[in-house]
PDB file of C-alpha atoms in Angstrom:
ATOM      1  CA  PHE X   5       0.841  17.080  -7.751  1.00 85.00           C
ATOM      2  CA  THR X   6       2.053  15.347  -4.565  1.00 91.00           C
ATOM      3  CA  VAL X   7       0.045  12.930  -2.426  1.00 93.00           C
ATOM      4  CA  PRO X   8       1.863  12.992   0.916  1.00 95.00           C
ATOM      5  CA  GLU X   9       2.022   9.869   3.083  1.00 97.00           C
ATOM      6  CA  ILE X  10      -0.542   7.905   1.086  1.00 97.00           C
ATOM      7  CA  ASP X  11      -0.163   4.932   3.425  1.00 97.00           C
ATOM      8  CA  LYS X  12      -1.531   7.006   6.301  1.00 97.00           C
ATOM      9  CA  VAL X  13      -4.321   8.343   4.071  1.00 97.00           C
ATOM     10  CA  LEU X  14      -5.434   4.859   2.967  1.00 97.00           C
ATOM     11  CA  GLY X  15      -5.013   3.097   6.331  1.00 97.00           C
ATOM     12  CA  PRO X  16      -8.317   4.154   7.960  1.00 97.00           C
ATOM     13  CA  TYR X  17     -10.308   3.291   4.820  1.00 97.00           C
ATOM     14  CA  ALA X  18      -8.629  -0.105   4.541  1.00 98.00           C
ATOM     15  CA  GLU X  19      -9.500  -0.760   8.202  1.00 98.00           C
ATOM     16  CA  LYS X  20     -13.163   0.005   7.476  1.00 98.00           C
ATOM     17  CA  SER X  21     -13.110  -2.420   4.540  1.00 97.00           C
ATOM     18  CA  PHE X  22     -11.441  -5.018   6.741  1.00 97.00           C
ATOM     19  CA  GLN X  23     -14.221  -4.725   9.334  1.00 97.00           C
ATOM     20  CA  LYS X  24     -16.849  -4.982   6.580  1.00 97.00           C
ATOM     21  CA  TYR X  25     -15.302  -8.198   5.265  1.00 96.00           C
ATOM     22  CA  LEU X  26     -15.050  -9.674   8.750  1.00 94.00           C
ATOM     23  CA  GLU X  27     -18.798  -9.177   9.140  1.00 94.00           C
ATOM     24  CA  GLU X  28     -19.442 -10.522   5.634  1.00 94.00           C
ATOM     25  CA  TYR X  29     -17.576 -13.729   6.419  1.00 91.00           C
ATOM     26  CA  LYS X  30     -19.321 -14.196   9.757  1.00 88.00           C
ATOM     27  CA  ASP X  31     -22.732 -13.607   8.155  1.00 88.00           C
ATOM     28  CA  ILE X  32     -22.040 -16.251   5.506  1.00 85.00           C
ATOM     29  CA  TYR X  33     -20.842 -18.660   8.172  1.00 82.00           C
ATOM     30  CA  GLU X  34     -23.964 -18.097  10.267  1.00 81.00           C
ATOM     31  CA  GLU X  35     -26.203 -18.717   7.242  1.00 79.00           C
ATOM     32  CA  ILE X  36     -24.468 -22.006   6.528  1.00 75.00           C
ATOM     33  CA  GLU X  37     -24.569 -23.062  10.201  1.00 75.00           C
ATOM     34  CA  SER X  38     -28.272 -22.265  10.493  1.00 75.00           C
ATOM     35  CA  GLY X  39     -29.065 -24.342   7.416  1.00 69.00           C
ATOM     36  CA  TYR X  40     -30.411 -21.290   5.589  1.00 66.00           C
ATOM     37  CA  VAL X  41     -27.914 -21.910   2.784  1.00 62.00           C
ATOM     38  CA  ASP X  42     -27.680 -25.400   1.323  1.00 65.00           C
ATOM     39  CA  ALA X  43     -24.015 -26.271   1.798  1.00 59.00           C
ATOM     40  CA  PRO X  44     -22.015 -29.220   3.074  1.00 58.00           C
ATOM     41  CA  PRO X  45     -21.321 -29.185   6.806  1.00 57.00           C
ATOM     42  CA  ILE X  46     -18.430 -27.054   7.946  1.00 58.00           C
ATOM     43  CA  GLN X  47     -15.646 -28.700   9.916  1.00 61.00           C
ATOM     44  CA  ALA X  48     -14.661 -27.254  13.248  1.00 52.00           C
ATOM     45  CA  LEU X  49     -12.573 -24.219  12.340  1.00 64.00           C
ATOM     46  CA  ASP X  50     -11.265 -21.189  14.146  1.00 76.00           C
ATOM     47  CA  ILE X  51     -13.913 -18.911  12.674  1.00 78.00           C
ATOM     48  CA  ASP X  52     -12.273 -15.701  13.900  1.00 84.00           C
ATOM     49  CA  LYS X  53      -8.951 -16.678  12.285  1.00 88.00           C
ATOM     50  CA  CYS X  54     -10.679 -17.687   9.042  1.00 87.00           C
ATOM     51  CA  ALA X  55     -12.642 -14.431   8.987  1.00 91.00           C
ATOM     52  CA  GLU X  56      -9.474 -12.381   9.506  1.00 94.00           C
ATOM     53  CA  ASP X  57      -7.649 -14.265   6.728  1.00 95.00           C
ATOM     54  CA  TYR X  58     -10.614 -13.748   4.388  1.00 94.00           C
ATOM     55  CA  ALA X  59     -10.905 -10.038   5.214  1.00 96.00           C
ATOM     56  CA  TYR X  60      -7.160  -9.451   4.883  1.00 97.00           C
ATOM     57  CA  ARG X  61      -7.053 -11.114   1.461  1.00 97.00           C
ATOM     58  CA  LYS X  62     -10.044  -9.100   0.239  1.00 97.00           C
ATOM     59  CA  VAL X  63      -8.551  -5.774   1.375  1.00 98.00           C
ATOM     60  CA  LYS X  64      -5.158  -6.693  -0.100  1.00 98.00           C
ATOM     61  CA  ARG X  65      -6.801  -7.452  -3.459  1.00 98.00           C
ATOM     62  CA  GLU X  66      -8.742  -4.179  -3.365  1.00 97.00           C
ATOM     63  CA  MET X  67      -5.501  -2.280  -2.756  1.00 97.00           C
ATOM     64  CA  GLU X  68      -3.749  -4.089  -5.592  1.00 97.00           C
ATOM     65  CA  GLN X  69      -6.541  -3.362  -8.044  1.00 97.00           C
ATOM     66  CA  GLY X  70      -6.864   0.237  -6.867  1.00 96.00           C
ATOM     67  CA  TYR X  71      -3.180   0.974  -7.243  1.00 95.00           C
ATOM     68  CA  GLN X  72      -3.030  -0.778 -10.618  1.00 93.00           C
ATOM     69  CA  GLY X  73      -5.872   1.488 -11.725  1.00 92.00           C
ATOM     70  CA  ILE X  74      -3.983   4.577 -10.550  1.00 91.00           C
ATOM     71  CA  GLU X  75      -0.840   3.527 -12.416  1.00 90.00           C
ATOM     72  CA  ILE X  76      -2.716   2.761 -15.596  1.00 88.00           C
ATOM     73  CA  LYS X  77      -4.732   5.993 -15.500  1.00 86.00           C
ATOM     74  CA  LEU X  78      -1.689   8.186 -14.829  1.00 84.00           C
ATOM     75  CA  ASN X  79       0.300   6.599 -17.649  1.00 80.00           C
ATOM     76  CA  THR X  80      -2.392   6.521 -20.328  1.00 80.00           C
ATOM     77  CA  VAL X  81      -4.248   9.815 -20.006  1.00 72.00           C
ATOM     78  CA  ALA X  82      -2.214  12.541 -21.688  1.00 68.00           C
ATOM     79  CA  SER X  83      -3.087  16.189 -22.054  1.00 68.00           C
ATOM     80  CA  SER X  84      -3.696  17.909 -25.372  1.00 71.00           C
ATOM     81  CA  ARG X  85       0.013  18.811 -25.376  1.00 76.00           C
ATOM     82  CA  GLY X  86       0.930  15.136 -25.161  1.00 70.00           C
ATOM     83  CA  ASP X  87       2.368  15.210 -21.658  1.00 73.00           C
ATOM     84  CA  TYR X  88       1.319  13.141 -18.666  1.00 72.00           C
ATOM     85  CA  PRO X  89       0.309  14.303 -15.189  1.00 76.00           C
ATOM     86  CA  PHE X  90       3.371  14.461 -12.935  1.00 85.00           C
ATOM     87  CA  VAL X  91       2.217  12.870  -9.710  1.00 88.00           C
ATOM     88  CA  THR X  92       4.373  11.960  -6.730  1.00 93.00           C
ATOM     89  CA  ILE X  93       3.300   9.819  -3.816  1.00 95.00           C
ATOM     90  CA  THR X  94       5.224   9.485  -0.564  1.00 96.00           C
ATOM     91  CA  PHE X  95       4.866   6.621   1.887  1.00 97.00           C
ATOM     92  CA  GLY X  96       6.685   4.403   4.346  1.00 97.00           C
ATOM     93  CA  LEU X  97       5.960   5.904   7.768  1.00 97.00           C
ATOM     94  CA  GLY X  98       2.643   4.195   8.503  1.00 97.00           C
ATOM     95  CA  THR X  99       2.961   1.560  11.225  1.00 97.00           C
ATOM     96  CA  THR X 100      -0.507   0.004  11.464  1.00 98.00           C
ATOM     97  CA  VAL X 101      -1.220  -3.271   9.698  1.00 97.00           C
ATOM     98  CA  MET X 102      -3.289  -1.527   7.007  1.00 98.00           C
ATOM     99  CA  GLU X 103      -0.837   1.348   6.518  1.00 98.00           C
ATOM    100  CA  LYS X 104       2.001  -1.142   6.078  1.00 98.00           C
ATOM    101  CA  MET X 105      -0.156  -3.156   3.673  1.00 98.00           C
ATOM    102  CA  ALA X 106      -0.704  -0.030   1.594  1.00 98.00           C
ATOM    103  CA  SER X 107       3.049   0.711   1.393  1.00 98.00           C
ATOM    104  CA  LYS X 108       3.988  -2.849   0.524  1.00 98.00           C
ATOM    105  CA  THR X 109       1.174  -3.186  -2.022  1.00 98.00           C
ATOM    106  CA  ILE X 110       2.286  -0.040  -3.849  1.00 97.00           C
ATOM    107  CA  LEU X 111       5.830  -1.400  -4.003  1.00 97.00           C
ATOM    108  CA  GLU X 112       4.745  -4.878  -5.119  1.00 97.00           C
ATOM    109  CA  VAL X 113       2.428  -3.606  -7.870  1.00 96.00           C
ATOM    110  CA  HIS X 114       5.078  -1.181  -9.102  1.00 96.00           C
ATOM    111  CA  ALA X 115       7.774  -3.885  -9.121  1.00 94.00           C
ATOM    112  CA  GLU X 116       5.508  -6.200 -11.133  1.00 92.00           C
ATOM    113  CA  GLY X 117       4.855  -3.564 -13.799  1.00 89.00           C
ATOM    114  CA  GLN X 118       1.947  -3.079 -16.179  1.00 87.00           C
ATOM    115  CA  GLY X 119       1.078  -4.788 -19.450  1.00 86.00           C
ATOM    116  CA  LYS X 120       0.480  -8.254 -20.796  1.00 88.00           C
ATOM    117  CA  LYS X 121       1.859 -11.221 -18.916  1.00 90.00           C
ATOM    118  CA  GLY X 122       5.431 -11.794 -20.039  1.00 89.00           C
ATOM    119  CA  PHE X 123       5.731  -8.208 -21.298  1.00 88.00           C
ATOM    120  CA  LYS X 124       5.137  -6.198 -18.119  1.00 86.00           C
ATOM    121  CA  LYS X 125       7.148  -3.028 -17.675  1.00 86.00           C
ATOM    122  CA  PRO X 126       7.368  -0.665 -14.712  1.00 86.00           C
ATOM    123  CA  VAL X 127       5.594   2.630 -15.293  1.00 85.00           C
ATOM    124  CA  LEU X 128       6.937   6.125 -14.802  1.00 82.00           C
ATOM    125  CA  PHE X 129       4.070   7.680 -12.847  1.00 83.00           C
ATOM    126  CA  PRO X 130       3.226   8.088 -10.085  1.00 90.00           C
ATOM    127  CA  LYS X 131       6.712   8.898  -8.900  1.00 92.00           C
ATOM    128  CA  LEU X 132       7.350   6.939  -5.696  1.00 95.00           C
ATOM    129  CA  VAL X 133       9.228   8.474  -2.767  1.00 95.00           C
ATOM    130  CA  PHE X 134       9.988   6.239   0.212  1.00 97.00           C
ATOM    131  CA  LEU X 135      10.227   8.171   3.470  1.00 96.00           C
ATOM    132  CA  TYR X 136      13.045   6.529   5.417  1.00 96.00           C
ATOM    133  CA  ASP X 137      13.451   6.862   9.182  1.00 95.00           C
ATOM    134  CA  GLU X 138      16.123   4.606  10.643  1.00 93.00           C
ATOM    135  CA  GLU X 139      14.154   4.415  13.910  1.00 93.00           C
ATOM    136  CA  LEU X 140      11.247   2.837  11.976  1.00 95.00           C
ATOM    137  CA  HIS X 141      13.035   0.979   9.172  1.00 96.00           C
ATOM    138  CA  GLY X 142      16.268  -0.230  10.761  1.00 91.00           C
ATOM    139  CA  PRO X 143      17.017  -3.870  11.652  1.00 94.00           C
ATOM    140  CA  GLY X 144      14.432  -5.203  14.103  1.00 96.00           C
ATOM    141  CA  CYS X 145      12.242  -2.086  13.844  1.00 97.00           C
ATOM    142  CA  ILE X 146       8.486  -2.055  13.256  1.00 97.00           C
ATOM    143  CA  ASN X 147       8.709  -1.168   9.522  1.00 98.00           C
ATOM    144  CA  GLU X 148      11.689  -3.324   8.592  1.00 97.00           C
ATOM    145  CA  ASP X 149       9.413  -5.382   6.336  1.00 98.00           C
ATOM    146  CA  VAL X 150       8.283  -2.241   4.490  1.00 98.00           C
ATOM    147  CA  PHE X 151      11.946  -1.250   4.034  1.00 98.00           C
ATOM    148  CA  GLU X 152      12.746  -4.699   2.633  1.00 97.00           C
ATOM    149  CA  ALA X 153       9.853  -4.385   0.157  1.00 98.00           C
ATOM    150  CA  GLY X 154      11.284  -1.006  -0.891  1.00 97.00           C
ATOM    151  CA  ILE X 155      14.728  -2.497  -1.438  1.00 97.00           C
ATOM    152  CA  TYR X 156      13.228  -5.290  -3.540  1.00 97.00           C
ATOM    153  CA  CYS X 157      11.258  -2.810  -5.633  1.00 96.00           C
ATOM    154  CA  SER X 158      14.386  -0.689  -6.107  1.00 95.00           C
ATOM    155  CA  SER X 159      16.309  -3.729  -7.320  1.00 94.00           C
ATOM    156  CA  LYS X 160      13.671  -4.364  -9.995  1.00 92.00           C
ATOM    157  CA  THR X 161      12.700  -0.854 -11.114  1.00 92.00           C
ATOM    158  CA  MET X 162      15.184   1.727  -9.751  1.00 88.00           C
ATOM    159  CA  TYR X 163      12.254   3.197  -7.815  1.00 90.00           C
ATOM    160  CA  PRO X 164      11.197   4.328  -5.259  1.00 95.00           C
ATOM    161  CA  ASP X 165      13.370   7.334  -4.651  1.00 93.00           C
ATOM    162  CA  TRP X 166      14.553   7.476  -1.044  1.00 94.00           C
ATOM    163  CA  LEU X 167      14.179  10.451   1.247  1.00 93.00           C
ATOM    164  CA  SER X 168      16.050  10.086   4.533  1.00 93.00           C
ATOM    165  CA  LEU X 169      14.331  11.748   7.466  1.00 94.00           C
ATOM    166  CA  THR X 170      17.268  11.020   9.754  1.00 90.00           C
ATOM    167  CA  GLY X 171      19.994  12.604   7.642  1.00 86.00           C
ATOM    168  CA  GLU X 172      20.967  16.240   7.249  1.00 89.00           C
ATOM    169  CA  GLY X 173      19.125  19.052   5.460  1.00 89.00           C
ATOM    170  CA  TYR X 174      15.842  20.941   5.529  1.00 89.00           C
ATOM    171  CA  VAL X 175      13.401  18.024   5.298  1.00 88.00           C
ATOM    172  CA  PRO X 176      15.116  15.909   7.995  1.00 91.00           C
ATOM    173  CA  SER X 177      15.474  18.936  10.273  1.00 91.00           C
ATOM    174  CA  MET X 178      11.723  19.647  10.027  1.00 91.00           C
ATOM    175  CA  TYR X 179      10.927  15.992  10.663  1.00 91.00           C
ATOM    176  CA  LYS X 180      13.249  15.827  13.675  1.00 90.00           C
ATOM    177  CA  LYS X 181      11.845  19.020  15.152  1.00 92.00           C
ATOM    178  CA  TYR X 182       8.087  18.629  14.440  1.00 93.00           C
ATOM    179  CA  LYS X 183       7.680  14.951  13.391  1.00 88.00           C
ATOM    180  CA  LYS X 184       6.026  16.257  10.211  1.00 91.00           C
ATOM    181  CA  VAL X 185       7.191  15.438   6.710  1.00 92.00           C
ATOM    182  CA  VAL X 186       7.659  17.963   3.926  1.00 88.00           C
ATOM    183  CA  SER X 187       6.767  15.735   0.967  1.00 89.00           C
ATOM    184  CA  PRO X 188       8.590  16.722  -2.238  1.00 87.00           C
ATOM    185  CA  MET X 189       7.699  16.774  -5.882  1.00 81.00           C
ATOM    186  CA  GLY X 190       9.504  13.783  -7.275  1.00 66.00           C
ATOM    187  CA  CYS X 191      11.340  15.841  -9.870  1.00 65.00           C
ATOM    188  CA  ARG X 192      13.217  17.918  -7.263  1.00 54.00           C
TER     189      ARG X 192
END
């Protein structure tokens, strides 16, 4: 099973959560300001900046927990034959803040591994495939930070696998011609 471009799939949902948390923060602030909630006075703050920081942290934590859950589920639920579901996810081309957060979170959680503190090991599934486009990931490009997170993860776990969309072959030729990705099964 392949989940193509998961960063682009998750991005719009993360943006909705972000907006929800912005409103949550502002509602709490208004309740404190109005005296409805008994709390010490709030110093003069940039409320919009504080709300954005709060919302970003909440969405980031949701993504971390969600991806940890996916990793744990895929590596603990075996079939009656004793094998595990072979799942591949591809990512790396999303350029919005939330799409980039999704890619980097996947890489960070995978690099950290699963298990007890001090005994964490990287898991086998889902198979990670980083979609590399030198126009997006090269030095000074919009997704250079995502590329650096991929390099870091590779240095710790030997994953993700890398699929160049600017090289030669069938997949790059389709990407160059149509700007669409043919996401692979990770075993091929």
